[in-house]
C-alpha cells in the first residue's frame, strides 16, 4: 500500500435538484498522505466543505472515485459508509458538536462506544486523549462549562481517540481567537507528524498557514493551485518514520 | 452505567417538563388499564363466588342455564335418581331466586335467596364471623353478610325483618359475600327458600352432586348425563367458566372493560410517542453527529429504545404504586379490584411494548438524518 490514505480521482459532485442544482465539485484529483497536514483553502462557496464530505464518506461523488485506506467507496450504502467513517475517519467540526449533557470524558468515550469499546478501559482511553490535548483539569466538565477552545480540544480528542487514519477538520479554528486557534493547529499538526495521520484542514484563516505541509487551493469546484514550498514548522517531538 | 444508558437518560431528564408529561401519559394509561383489568378480574371472581364455595363436583342445571343466578328450574326428581347412582356421594337440590325483604322500619328491598344445605354441606354460608349457621334449619332463620347491614336494616345476630310477610331472624353473619349485582344474598334453609322465592315443591334451580373420592369421574359424569334427559351436567370448572363468560362477555360488561383498557393503551402510546418524537427532534443534531462519527443505525436505535425503556420502567413503577393504593382502597368495596402477579407482569410487558412502539416514530425520523447537515451548521 502506498502512503495515500484517502484518494479522490476525477471527483464531481452535483448538489441540489432541478433549477437549484449546483456543480459543487468539477473534477477533483487529490490524495491525502499519512504524516502530512494539508490545508484546503478557497473562497466561500468554492466547494471546500463538499470536498471534505466526499473525502470523509459523508457524501458520495456524482462521478469519479474515492478510496479510503484501500477500500473503494463506490458501491457502499449509507450503513457501509458509516462503517468506513467509523473505521478510518475522525471529524472535527467548526461548531464542535459536543453532547451538552455528557462530560468531556463521556463525549470522547462516545467515539469508542460506537466502535464497541465499552467500560473502564474505554473511559481511561478517553481521559488519556483529553490529557493529550491538555485538558487533564477538565475531564469531568460539561461542555457548557468549557471555553470555545477547550470545547474544540474535546472535539479533537473525540476525533483522535479511536486512532483514525485520517482526520478531517472543517474550519476548526473558525470560532476561536488567535491563541486558541494556534493551540488547536498545534495539536492537529502533531497528529499528522507524530502520530502519522493524514490530516486535512479546511480554513479561511491565514494564521494557520505556517502549520501546513501542503496547501491546496480550490476555486469554483476545481483545484487551482497546490504548494508544498513553504518551510516546515518544527514540531515539539519530531518523530518521523 | 453504560454510556448508551447515560446518554438516553440524560436526553430524557434534560427536559424536565417533557419528562413529567411523558410520565403523566404513561402513568395515566397504565393505571387506567390496570383498573379496567383489575375490575375485570375482580368481576370475574365475584360472579363465581357461590360456585367457588360450593363443595360440589358436578352441577345439574336446567338446559341453557347461563350462571348461578339463572332463574330457570328443573325437576327435583332428578335428584333422587342421581343420588343412588354408582360413584355418587350425595346429590342436593339448590333453590335460589329473588325475594322481597321488609326492613323493621317498613321499607322493602330486593334480596337474593340462596338455599343453604347444612346436612351434606354442598353450599352453606362461608366466612361466618358471628352466630351459628346450624340454627338456620330452625324456624325462619337467615344468614346475611355484614356489608349489607345498612341496606337490610339489621345490626347483627338477633335482628329481625320480614320476607314475603314472614318474620325472619338473623342467626349468622358472614363477611365478604358480596353480590356484584348489589342485591344482598340471604341464606335460608331449603324449605324456606321455596316459600320465599315461590319455587314449587317439585322444582329446584339446580342439583349439586358430590362424587365419591374413588369414583371414576368420567364414567360417573356420562352415566349421570344419560339419566337427566334435557338437563345439563357441568363440572364446577365448566360452570365457573360458563358463568364468567356469560357475565363478562354475554352482558357486554367485559367488552366495556376491555374497550376502556384499549383506550388507555392508545392514549398512552400517543402521548409517549409524541414526547419521544419531540425529544428526538430536539436531539437530532446529536444523532446526526453520532452518524457523522460513523455510528451504525443500530447504535442510534439503541439510544432511543433505552429512552423508551427508561420511560417504561419509571412510569410502570409509579403506576404500580398507584395501583396498589387503589387495590387497598377498593378491597372493602362492592367490587374489589383484583391485581394478580400475572396481571402485573402482563401490564409491565404491555408498558414496555407501548413505550418501545412509541419509539418507532422517533426511529423513522432518525433514519432520515443526513449526517452532512452537521457540517453545514
Ligand atoms: N444542499 C445543497 N444544495 C444545493 N447547493 C448546495 C448545497 N450545499 C452546498 N451547496 C452549494 O455548493 C457550493 C459549494 O458549497 P460548500 O459548502 O462546499 O462551499 P465552501 O467552500 O465550504 O464554502 P464556505 O467557505 O462558505 O464554507 C456552494 O455554491 C453552495 O451554495
Ligand atoms: Mg464550508
Coordinates of C-alpha atoms and ligand atoms in Angstrom, one line a residue:
Chain A
X1 CA 0.0 0.0 0.0
X2 CA 1.2 3.5 -0.8
X3 CA 1.1 6.5 1.5
X4 CA -2.3 7.6 0.2
X5 CA -4.8 7.2 3.0
X6 CA -7.6 8.9 1.0
X7 CA -7.6 9.2 -2.7
X8 CA -10.0 11.1 -4.9
X9 CA -10.0 10.7 -8.7
X10 CA -11.9 12.9 -11.1
X11 CA -14.5 13.6 -8.4
X12 CA -17.5 15.5 -9.5
X13 CA -20.4 16.4 -7.2
X14 CA -23.7 18.0 -8.0
X15 CA -25.8 19.3 -5.2
X16 CA -29.4 20.1 -5.2
X17 CA -32.0 19.3 -7.8
X18 CA -33.5 20.9 -10.9
X19 CA -33.1 24.6 -11.3
X20 CA -31.3 24.7 -7.9
X21 CA -28.6 22.2 -9.0
X22 CA -25.1 23.3 -8.2
X23 CA -22.0 21.7 -9.7
X24 CA -20.0 22.0 -6.5
X25 CA -17.0 19.8 -7.5
X26 CA -16.0 19.6 -11.1
X27 CA -13.2 17.1 -11.4
X28 CA -11.0 16.9 -8.3
X29 CA -7.9 14.7 -8.0
X30 CA -6.5 14.8 -4.5
X31 CA -4.6 12.3 -2.2
X32 CA -4.1 12.7 1.5
X33 CA -0.9 11.1 2.8
X34 CA -0.1 9.9 6.2
X35 CA 2.2 12.2 8.2
X36 CA 1.1 15.2 6.3
X37 CA -1.2 18.2 7.2
X38 CA -2.9 19.5 4.1
X39 CA -4.7 22.9 4.2
X40 CA -7.7 23.3 1.9
X41 CA -8.3 27.0 1.1
X42 CA -10.5 28.9 -1.2
X43 CA -13.3 31.4 -1.4
X44 CA -16.7 30.9 0.2
X45 CA -18.8 28.6 -1.9
X46 CA -15.9 27.2 -3.8
X47 CA -16.7 23.6 -2.6
X48 CA -14.3 23.1 0.3
X49 CA -16.9 21.6 2.7
X50 CA -18.3 19.5 -0.2
X51 CA -14.9 18.1 -0.9
X52 CA -14.3 17.3 2.7
X53 CA -17.6 15.5 3.0
X54 CA -16.9 13.5 -0.1
X55 CA -13.4 12.5 1.2
X56 CA -14.9 11.6 4.5
X57 CA -17.5 9.4 3.0
X58 CA -20.4 11.5 4.1
X59 CA -21.4 12.3 0.5
X60 CA -20.9 10.0 -2.4
X61 CA -19.5 11.6 -5.6
X62 CA -21.7 12.1 -8.6
X63 CA -18.9 10.7 -10.7
X64 CA -15.3 9.7 -10.1
X65 CA -14.0 7.6 -7.3
X66 CA -12.9 7.9 -3.7
X67 CA -10.8 5.3 -2.0
X68 CA -10.3 5.2 1.8
X69 CA -7.4 3.0 3.1
X70 CA -7.6 0.9 0.0
X71 CA -11.4 0.5 0.2
X72 CA -13.3 1.9 -2.8
X73 CA -16.5 3.6 -1.7
X74 CA -18.4 3.5 -4.9
X75 CA -20.8 0.7 -4.0
X76 CA -21.2 1.4 -0.4
X77 CA -24.7 2.1 1.0
X78 CA -25.3 4.5 3.9
X79 CA -24.6 1.9 6.5
X80 CA -21.4 0.8 4.8
X81 CA -20.2 4.4 4.5
X82 CA -20.9 4.9 8.2
X83 CA -18.7 1.8 8.8
X84 CA -15.8 3.3 6.7
X85 CA -16.1 6.5 8.7
X86 CA -16.1 4.5 11.9
X87 CA -13.0 2.6 11.0
X88 CA -10.9 5.2 9.3
X89 CA -12.1 8.8 9.7
X90 CA -12.1 11.3 12.5
X91 CA -14.1 14.6 12.1
X92 CA -13.6 18.0 13.7
X93 CA -16.4 20.5 13.1
X94 CA -16.3 24.2 13.3
X95 CA -19.1 24.3 15.9
X96 CA -17.7 21.4 18.0
X97 CA -21.0 19.5 18.1
X98 CA -20.3 18.1 21.6
X99 CA -23.1 16.4 23.5
X100 CA -24.2 19.1 26.0
X101 CA -25.4 16.6 28.7
X102 CA -22.3 14.5 28.7
X103 CA -19.0 15.3 30.4
X104 CA -15.8 15.8 28.4
X105 CA -14.7 12.3 29.1
X106 CA -18.1 10.8 28.1
X107 CA -18.1 12.9 24.9
X108 CA -14.7 11.4 24.0
X109 CA -15.8 7.9 25.2
X110 CA -18.7 8.0 22.8
X111 CA -16.4 7.7 19.9
X112 CA -15.2 4.4 21.4
X113 CA -18.6 3.3 22.4
X114 CA -19.9 3.4 18.8
X115 CA -17.0 1.2 17.9
X116 CA -17.9 -1.4 20.5
X117 CA -15.3 -0.3 23.1
X118 CA -17.0 0.0 26.5
X119 CA -16.3 0.1 30.1
X120 CA -13.4 1.2 32.3
X121 CA -10.7 0.8 29.7
X122 CA -12.6 3.0 27.3
X123 CA -13.1 5.6 29.9
X124 CA -9.4 5.6 30.7
X125 CA -8.5 5.8 27.0
X126 CA -10.9 8.8 26.7
X127 CA -9.2 10.5 29.7
X128 CA -5.8 9.9 28.1
X129 CA -6.9 11.5 24.9
X130 CA -8.1 14.5 26.9
X131 CA -4.7 14.7 28.7
X132 CA -3.1 14.6 25.3
X133 CA -5.0 17.8 24.2
X134 CA -4.1 19.4 27.5
X135 CA -7.4 19.1 29.3
X136 CA -6.5 17.0 32.3
X137 CA -8.1 19.5 34.6
X138 CA -11.4 19.4 32.7
X139 CA -12.2 15.7 32.2
X140 CA -15.4 15.8 34.2
X141 CA -16.6 19.2 33.0
X142 CA -19.7 19.6 30.9
X143 CA -19.3 21.4 27.5
X144 CA -21.3 24.3 28.9
X145 CA -18.5 24.9 31.4
X146 CA -15.7 24.9 28.8
X147 CA -14.4 27.8 26.7
X148 CA -14.7 27.5 22.9
X149 CA -11.0 26.5 22.6
X150 CA -11.5 23.8 25.3
X151 CA -14.6 22.5 23.6
X152 CA -12.7 22.3 20.3
X153 CA -10.0 20.4 22.1
X154 CA -12.5 17.9 23.5
X155 CA -13.8 17.5 19.9
X156 CA -10.3 16.8 18.7
X157 CA -9.8 14.3 21.4
X158 CA -13.0 12.7 20.3
X159 CA -11.9 12.6 16.7
X160 CA -8.5 11.1 17.6
X161 CA -9.3 8.7 20.4
X162 CA -10.1 5.8 18.1
X163 CA -6.9 6.3 16.1
X164 CA -8.4 7.1 12.7
X165 CA -6.1 7.0 9.7
X166 CA -7.4 10.4 8.5
X167 CA -8.6 13.4 10.4
X168 CA -10.8 15.9 8.6
X169 CA -11.4 19.3 10.1
X170 CA -13.8 21.9 8.7
X171 CA -12.7 25.4 9.9
X172 CA -11.7 24.1 13.3
X173 CA -10.3 27.5 14.3
X174 CA -13.1 29.5 12.8
X175 CA -14.9 30.3 16.0
X176 CA -11.7 30.7 18.1
X177 CA -9.4 33.6 18.9
X178 CA -5.8 33.6 17.8
X179 CA -4.2 32.0 20.8
X180 CA -6.8 29.2 21.0
X181 CA -6.6 28.7 17.2
X182 CA -2.9 28.3 17.4
X183 CA -3.1 25.6 20.1
X184 CA -5.7 23.7 18.1
X185 CA -3.5 23.8 15.0
X186 CA -0.5 22.7 17.0
X187 CA -2.5 19.6 18.1
X188 CA -3.6 18.9 14.6
X189 CA 0.0 19.3 13.3
X190 CA 1.3 17.0 16.0
X191 CA -1.4 14.5 15.0
X192 CA -0.1 14.5 11.4
X193 CA 3.6 14.4 12.3
X194 CA 3.9 12.5 15.5
X195 CA 1.0 10.1 15.1
X196 CA 1.5 9.6 11.4
X197 CA -2.0 10.5 10.4
X198 CA -3.3 12.2 7.3
X199 CA -4.8 15.5 8.3
X200 CA -6.9 17.8 6.1
X201 CA -7.9 21.2 7.5
X202 CA -10.3 23.5 5.6
X203 CA -9.7 27.1 6.5
X204 CA -10.0 30.7 5.6
X205 CA -7.6 31.7 8.3
X206 CA -4.1 32.8 7.0
X207 CA -2.7 32.4 10.5
X208 CA -2.8 28.7 10.3
X209 CA -0.7 28.6 7.1
X210 CA 2.6 28.0 9.0
X211 CA 1.3 24.6 10.2
X212 CA 0.7 23.2 6.8
X213 CA 2.9 20.8 4.9
X214 CA 0.9 21.4 1.8
X215 CA -1.7 24.0 0.7
X216 CA -4.4 23.1 -1.8
X217 CA -6.4 26.0 -3.2
X218 CA -9.8 25.4 -4.7
X219 CA -12.0 27.7 -6.7
X220 CA -15.4 27.0 -8.2
X221 CA -15.1 23.3 -7.7
X222 CA -11.6 22.9 -9.2
X223 CA -8.1 22.7 -7.6
X224 CA -6.3 25.8 -8.9
X225 CA -3.1 25.6 -7.1
X226 CA -1.0 23.2 -4.9
X227 CA 2.0 24.3 -2.9
X228 CA 4.5 22.4 -0.8
X229 CA 7.3 25.0 -0.9
X230 CA 6.7 26.5 2.5
X231 CA 9.3 25.6 5.1
X232 CA 8.0 23.1 7.7
X233 CA 7.4 24.3 11.3
X234 CA 9.5 22.4 13.8
X235 CA 7.3 20.0 15.8
X236 CA 7.6 19.5 19.5
X237 CA 8.8 16.0 19.3
X238 CA 9.9 15.4 15.8
X239 CA 9.3 11.7 15.1
X240 CA 9.2 10.6 11.5
X241 CA 9.3 7.0 10.2
Chain B
X1 CA -23.7 2.5 33.8
X2 CA -23.2 2.0 30.1
X3 CA -22.7 5.1 28.0
X4 CA -25.8 4.5 25.9
X5 CA -27.9 4.3 29.0
X6 CA -26.3 7.5 30.3
X7 CA -26.9 9.3 27.1
X8 CA -30.5 8.0 26.9
X9 CA -31.3 9.1 30.5
X10 CA -29.6 12.5 30.1
X11 CA -31.7 13.0 26.9
X12 CA -34.8 12.2 28.9
X13 CA -34.1 14.1 32.1
X14 CA -32.6 17.1 30.4
X15 CA -36.1 18.5 29.7
X16 CA -37.9 18.0 33.0
X17 CA -41.2 19.3 31.7
X18 CA -41.3 16.9 28.9
X19 CA -40.3 14.1 31.2
X20 CA -43.1 14.9 33.5
X21 CA -45.5 15.0 30.6
X22 CA -44.3 11.6 29.5
X23 CA -44.7 10.2 33.0
X24 CA -48.2 11.5 33.3
X25 CA -49.1 9.9 30.0
X26 CA -47.6 6.5 30.9
X27 CA -49.0 6.5 34.4
X28 CA -52.4 7.6 33.4
X29 CA -52.5 5.0 30.7
X30 CA -51.1 2.1 32.8
X31 CA -53.3 2.9 35.8
X32 CA -56.4 3.1 33.6
X33 CA -55.5 -0.3 32.0
X34 CA -54.7 -1.7 35.5
X35 CA -58.0 -0.6 36.9
X36 CA -60.0 -1.9 34.0
X37 CA -58.3 -5.2 34.0
X38 CA -58.4 -5.4 37.8
X39 CA -62.1 -4.8 37.6
X40 CA -62.3 -7.5 35.0
X41 CA -60.6 -9.9 37.3
X42 CA -62.5 -8.8 40.4
X43 CA -65.8 -9.1 38.5
X44 CA -64.7 -12.5 37.1
X45 CA -64.0 -13.7 40.6
X46 CA -67.1 -12.2 42.1
X47 CA -69.5 -13.8 39.7
X48 CA -68.3 -17.3 40.6
X49 CA -68.2 -16.8 44.4
X50 CA -71.0 -19.2 45.0
X51 CA -69.7 -21.8 42.7
X52 CA -66.2 -21.5 44.2
X53 CA -67.6 -22.1 47.7
X54 CA -69.9 -25.0 46.9
X55 CA -68.3 -28.3 47.6
X56 CA -70.0 -29.9 44.5
X57 CA -68.1 -31.8 41.8
X58 CA -70.9 -31.5 39.3
X59 CA -73.9 -29.2 38.8
X60 CA -77.1 -30.5 37.2
X61 CA -78.7 -27.4 35.6
X62 CA -81.8 -26.6 33.6
X63 CA -80.8 -26.7 29.9
X64 CA -79.1 -23.5 28.8
X65 CA -78.7 -22.1 32.4
X66 CA -76.0 -19.4 32.0
X67 CA -75.0 -18.7 35.5
X68 CA -75.6 -19.3 39.2
X69 CA -78.3 -16.7 39.3
X70 CA -80.2 -18.2 36.3
X71 CA -83.9 -18.2 37.1
X72 CA -84.8 -21.4 35.2
X73 CA -85.9 -24.5 37.1
X74 CA -85.6 -28.3 36.7
X75 CA -87.5 -31.3 38.0
X76 CA -86.3 -32.1 41.5
X77 CA -86.9 -35.8 40.9
X78 CA -83.6 -35.9 39.1
X79 CA -82.0 -35.5 42.5
X80 CA -83.4 -38.8 43.7
X81 CA -82.5 -40.6 40.5
X82 CA -78.9 -39.4 40.7
X83 CA -78.4 -39.7 44.4
X84 CA -78.5 -43.5 44.2
X85 CA -76.2 -43.9 41.3
X86 CA -72.8 -45.6 41.5
X87 CA -70.0 -43.3 42.4
X88 CA -72.3 -40.5 43.8
X89 CA -71.6 -39.5 47.4
X90 CA -74.6 -37.1 47.6
X91 CA -76.9 -35.0 45.5
X92 CA -78.6 -32.0 46.9
X93 CA -81.2 -29.7 45.4
X94 CA -80.5 -25.9 45.4
X95 CA -83.1 -23.3 45.3
X96 CA -82.3 -19.7 44.5
X97 CA -84.2 -16.6 43.5
X98 CA -85.2 -13.0 44.1
X99 CA -87.5 -12.1 47.0
X100 CA -88.5 -9.0 49.0
X101 CA -87.1 -8.1 52.3
X102 CA -89.1 -5.7 54.5
X103 CA -87.0 -3.8 57.0
X104 CA -88.3 -3.3 60.5
X105 CA -88.8 0.4 59.7
X106 CA -91.1 -0.5 56.8
X107 CA -89.0 -0.1 53.6
X108 CA -88.8 -3.0 51.1
X109 CA -85.6 -4.0 49.4
X110 CA -84.9 -6.9 46.9
X111 CA -82.8 -9.8 48.2
X112 CA -81.4 -12.9 46.5
X113 CA -82.3 -16.0 48.4
X114 CA -79.9 -19.0 48.4
X115 CA -80.9 -22.3 50.0
X116 CA -78.2 -23.5 52.4
X117 CA -77.6 -27.2 52.8
X118 CA -76.2 -28.0 56.2
X119 CA -76.5 -31.7 56.2
X120 CA -74.2 -32.5 53.3
X121 CA -72.6 -29.1 53.2
X122 CA -73.0 -28.7 49.4
X123 CA -73.4 -25.0 49.8
X124 CA -73.7 -23.1 53.1
X125 CA -72.7 -19.7 54.4
X126 CA -69.0 -19.2 54.4
X127 CA -66.7 -16.7 56.1
X128 CA -69.1 -16.8 59.1
X129 CA -68.0 -14.2 61.6
X130 CA -70.8 -14.3 64.1
X131 CA -73.7 -16.6 65.1
X132 CA -74.3 -20.2 64.3
X133 CA -75.3 -21.5 60.8
X134 CA -76.6 -24.7 62.3
X135 CA -79.7 -23.0 63.6
X136 CA -80.7 -22.0 60.0
X137 CA -82.8 -25.1 59.8
X138 CA -84.9 -24.0 62.7
X139 CA -87.9 -21.7 62.1
X140 CA -87.4 -18.8 59.8
X141 CA -83.7 -18.1 60.4
X142 CA -81.4 -16.4 57.9
X143 CA -77.7 -15.6 57.5
X144 CA -76.7 -12.3 56.0
X145 CA -73.5 -10.6 55.1
X146 CA -72.4 -7.7 57.4
X147 CA -71.6 -5.5 54.4
X148 CA -75.4 -5.3 53.8
X149 CA -76.4 -4.5 57.4
X150 CA -77.4 -0.9 56.4
X151 CA -79.4 -2.0 53.4
X152 CA -81.2 -4.7 55.3
X153 CA -81.8 -2.6 58.3
X154 CA -80.2 -5.1 60.7
X155 CA -77.4 -4.8 63.2
X156 CA -76.3 -8.4 63.7
X157 CA -77.4 -11.7 65.2
X158 CA -80.8 -11.3 66.7
X159 CA -82.1 -8.6 64.4
X160 CA -85.4 -9.3 62.7
X161 CA -87.1 -8.4 59.4
X162 CA -89.8 -9.8 57.1
X163 CA -89.6 -11.8 53.9
X164 CA -92.8 -12.1 52.0
X165 CA -94.8 -11.5 55.1
X166 CA -92.9 -14.0 57.3
X167 CA -90.9 -12.7 60.2
X168 CA -87.2 -13.8 59.9
X169 CA -84.3 -13.6 62.4
X170 CA -80.6 -13.2 61.7
X171 CA -78.8 -16.1 63.3
X172 CA -75.5 -15.9 61.5
X173 CA -73.4 -13.2 59.9
X174 CA -70.8 -13.6 57.2
X175 CA -68.1 -11.3 55.9
X176 CA -67.3 -10.5 52.3
X177 CA -70.1 -12.5 50.5
X178 CA -71.0 -9.7 48.2
X179 CA -73.0 -9.8 45.0
X180 CA -71.9 -7.8 42.0
X181 CA -75.5 -7.1 41.2
X182 CA -75.6 -5.4 44.6
X183 CA -78.7 -7.4 45.6
X184 CA -77.8 -8.9 49.0
X185 CA -77.5 -12.6 49.3
X186 CA -79.7 -14.2 52.1
X187 CA -79.0 -17.8 53.1
X188 CA -82.0 -19.7 54.3
X189 CA -82.8 -23.4 54.5
X190 CA -84.3 -25.2 51.5
X191 CA -87.9 -25.3 52.7
X192 CA -87.9 -21.6 53.4
X193 CA -86.1 -20.8 50.1
X194 CA -89.0 -22.4 48.2
X195 CA -91.5 -20.3 50.1
X196 CA -89.6 -17.0 49.8
X197 CA -88.9 -17.5 46.1
X198 CA -92.2 -19.1 45.1
X199 CA -90.5 -22.3 43.8
X200 CA -92.9 -25.3 43.7
X201 CA -92.0 -28.3 45.8
X202 CA -91.2 -30.4 42.8
X203 CA -88.8 -28.0 41.3
X204 CA -85.3 -26.8 42.0
X205 CA -82.8 -24.3 40.5
X206 CA -80.1 -27.0 40.2
X207 CA -78.8 -30.1 41.8
X208 CA -75.3 -30.2 43.3
X209 CA -73.6 -33.6 43.1
X210 CA -70.6 -34.8 45.0
X211 CA -68.8 -37.9 43.7
X212 CA -67.1 -40.4 45.9
X213 CA -63.4 -39.9 46.1
X214 CA -62.7 -43.2 44.4
X215 CA -65.3 -42.8 41.7
X216 CA -64.3 -42.9 38.0
X217 CA -65.2 -39.3 37.3
X218 CA -65.6 -39.6 33.5
X219 CA -67.7 -42.7 33.8
X220 CA -69.9 -41.2 36.5
X221 CA -70.3 -38.0 34.5
X222 CA -71.5 -39.8 31.4
X223 CA -73.8 -42.1 33.4
X224 CA -75.4 -39.1 35.1
X225 CA -75.8 -37.3 31.8
X226 CA -77.6 -40.3 30.4
X227 CA -80.0 -40.1 33.4
X228 CA -81.0 -36.4 33.4
X229 CA -82.6 -36.1 29.9
X230 CA -82.8 -32.4 28.9
X231 CA -80.9 -31.1 31.9
X232 CA -77.2 -30.3 31.6
X233 CA -74.4 -31.7 33.8
X234 CA -71.4 -29.5 34.2
X235 CA -68.3 -29.9 36.2
X236 CA -67.7 -27.0 38.7
X237 CA -64.9 -25.8 36.4
X238 CA -67.1 -25.7 33.4
X239 CA -69.9 -24.0 35.2
X240 CA -67.4 -21.4 36.6
X241 CA -66.2 -20.6 33.1
X242 CA -69.7 -20.5 31.7
X243 CA -70.9 -18.1 34.3
X244 CA -67.8 -16.0 33.9
X245 CA -68.1 -15.8 30.1
X246 CA -71.8 -15.0 30.4
X247 CA -71.3 -12.1 32.8
X248 CA -68.2 -10.8 31.2
X249 CA -68.9 -11.2 27.6
X250 CA -72.6 -12.1 27.3
X251 CA -73.6 -8.9 29.0
X252 CA -71.0 -6.7 27.4
X253 CA -69.5 -5.8 30.8
X254 CA -66.2 -7.4 29.8
X255 CA -66.2 -5.8 26.4
X256 CA -66.7 -2.4 28.1
X257 CA -63.8 -3.0 30.4
X258 CA -61.6 -4.1 27.6
X259 CA -62.6 -1.1 25.5
X260 CA -61.6 1.1 28.4
X261 CA -58.3 -0.7 28.7
X262 CA -57.7 -0.4 24.9
X263 CA -58.4 3.3 25.1
X264 CA -55.9 3.6 27.9
X265 CA -53.3 1.9 25.7
X266 CA -54.0 4.1 22.7
X267 CA -53.9 7.3 24.7
X268 CA -50.7 6.3 26.5
X269 CA -49.0 5.3 23.3
X270 CA -49.9 8.5 21.6
X271 CA -48.7 10.6 24.4
X272 CA -45.4 8.7 24.8
X273 CA -44.9 8.7 21.0
X274 CA -45.4 12.4 21.0
X275 CA -42.9 13.2 23.7
X276 CA -40.3 10.7 22.5
X277 CA -40.6 12.1 19.0
X278 CA -40.2 15.7 20.1
X279 CA -37.3 14.7 22.4
X280 CA -35.6 13.0 19.4
X281 CA -36.3 16.0 17.2
X282 CA -34.6 18.2 19.8
X283 CA -31.6 15.9 19.8
X284 CA -31.5 15.5 16.1
X285 CA -28.2 17.4 15.8
X286 CA -26.7 15.0 18.3
X287 CA -27.9 11.9 16.5
X288 CA -26.6 13.4 13.2
X289 CA -23.2 13.9 15.0
X290 CA -23.2 10.3 16.0
X291 CA -24.0 9.3 12.5
X292 CA -21.2 11.6 11.2
X293 CA -18.8 10.0 13.6
X294 CA -19.7 6.7 12.0
X295 CA -22.1 5.1 14.4
X296 CA -24.3 2.4 13.0
X297 CA -28.1 2.9 12.9
X298 CA -28.4 0.1 15.4
X299 CA -26.5 2.2 17.9
X300 CA -28.7 5.2 17.5
X301 CA -31.8 2.9 17.8
X302 CA -30.4 1.6 21.0
X303 CA -30.3 5.1 22.4
X304 CA -33.9 5.7 21.5
X305 CA -35.0 2.2 22.7
X306 CA -33.2 2.8 26.0
X307 CA -35.1 6.1 26.4
X308 CA -38.3 4.2 25.8
X309 CA -37.3 1.5 28.3
X310 CA -36.4 4.1 31.0
X311 CA -39.8 5.7 30.4
X312 CA -41.4 2.3 30.7
X313 CA -39.6 1.3 33.9
X314 CA -40.1 4.5 35.8
X315 CA -43.7 5.0 34.5
X316 CA -44.6 1.5 35.4
X317 CA -43.1 1.8 38.9
X318 CA -45.2 4.9 39.6
X319 CA -48.3 3.3 38.1
X320 CA -47.8 0.1 40.2
X321 CA -47.6 2.2 43.3
X322 CA -50.8 4.0 42.5
X323 CA -52.4 0.7 41.5
X324 CA -51.6 -0.9 44.9
X325 CA -53.2 2.1 46.7
X326 CA -56.3 1.7 44.5
X327 CA -56.4 -2.0 45.3
X328 CA -56.3 -1.3 49.0
X329 CA -58.9 1.4 48.7
X330 CA -61.4 -0.9 46.9
X331 CA -60.7 -4.0 48.9
X332 CA -63.8 -3.5 51.0
X333 CA -66.0 -2.1 48.3
X334 CA -68.8 -3.8 46.4
X335 CA -66.4 -4.6 43.5
X336 CA -62.8 -5.0 44.7
X337 CA -60.2 -4.5 42.0
X338 CA -58.1 -7.6 41.9
X339 CA -54.4 -7.3 40.7
X340 CA -52.6 -10.6 40.5
X341 CA -48.9 -11.1 39.9
X342 CA -49.8 -12.3 36.4
X343 CA -51.7 -9.1 35.7
X344 CA -48.7 -7.1 37.0
X345 CA -46.3 -9.0 34.7
X346 CA -48.6 -8.6 31.7
X347 CA -49.0 -4.8 32.4
X348 CA -45.3 -4.4 32.6
X349 CA -44.9 -6.2 29.3
X350 CA -47.6 -4.0 27.9
X351 CA -45.9 -0.9 29.2
X352 CA -42.6 -1.9 27.6
X353 CA -44.3 -2.7 24.3
X354 CA -46.2 0.6 24.4
X355 CA -43.1 2.6 25.1
X356 CA -41.0 0.8 22.5
X357 CA -43.7 1.1 19.9
X358 CA -43.8 4.8 20.7
X359 CA -40.2 5.0 19.7
X360 CA -40.9 3.9 16.2
X361 CA -41.9 7.4 15.1
X362 CA -38.7 8.7 16.5
X363 CA -36.7 6.0 14.9
X364 CA -38.2 6.7 11.5
X365 CA -37.3 10.3 11.9
X366 CA -33.7 9.5 12.9
X367 CA -33.2 7.2 9.9
X368 CA -33.8 10.1 7.6
X369 CA -31.0 12.1 9.2
X370 CA -28.3 13.3 6.8
X371 CA -25.1 13.5 8.8
X372 CA -23.7 16.1 6.3
X373 CA -26.0 18.6 7.9
X374 CA -23.6 18.7 10.9
X375 CA -21.1 20.4 8.6
X376 CA -23.5 22.9 7.2
X377 CA -24.1 24.5 10.6
Ligands
LIG1 N1 -27.5 21.0 -0.3 C1 -27.1 21.9 -1.2 N2 -27.9 22.1 -2.3 C2 -27.5 22.9 -3.3 N3 -26.4 23.5 -3.3 C3 -25.6 23.4 -2.3 C4 -25.9 22.6 -1.2 N4 -24.9 22.6 -0.3 C5 -24.0 23.5 -0.8 N5 -24.4 23.9 -2.0 C6 -23.6 24.8 -2.9 O1 -22.5 24.1 -3.3 C7 -21.4 25.1 -3.4 C8 -20.2 24.6 -2.5 O2 -20.6 24.6 -1.2 P1 -19.6 24.4 0.0 O3 -20.4 24.4 1.3 O4 -18.8 23.2 -0.3 O5 -18.6 25.6 -0.1 P2 -17.5 26.1 0.9 O6 -16.3 26.2 0.1 O7 -17.4 25.1 2.1 O8 -18.0 27.5 1.4 P3 -17.7 28.2 2.8 O9 -16.4 28.7 2.8 O10 -18.7 29.3 2.8 O11 -18.0 27.2 3.9 C9 -21.9 26.4 -3.0 O12 -22.2 27.1 -4.1 C10 -23.1 26.1 -2.2 O13 -24.1 27.1 -2.3
LIG2 MG1 -17.7 25.3 4.2

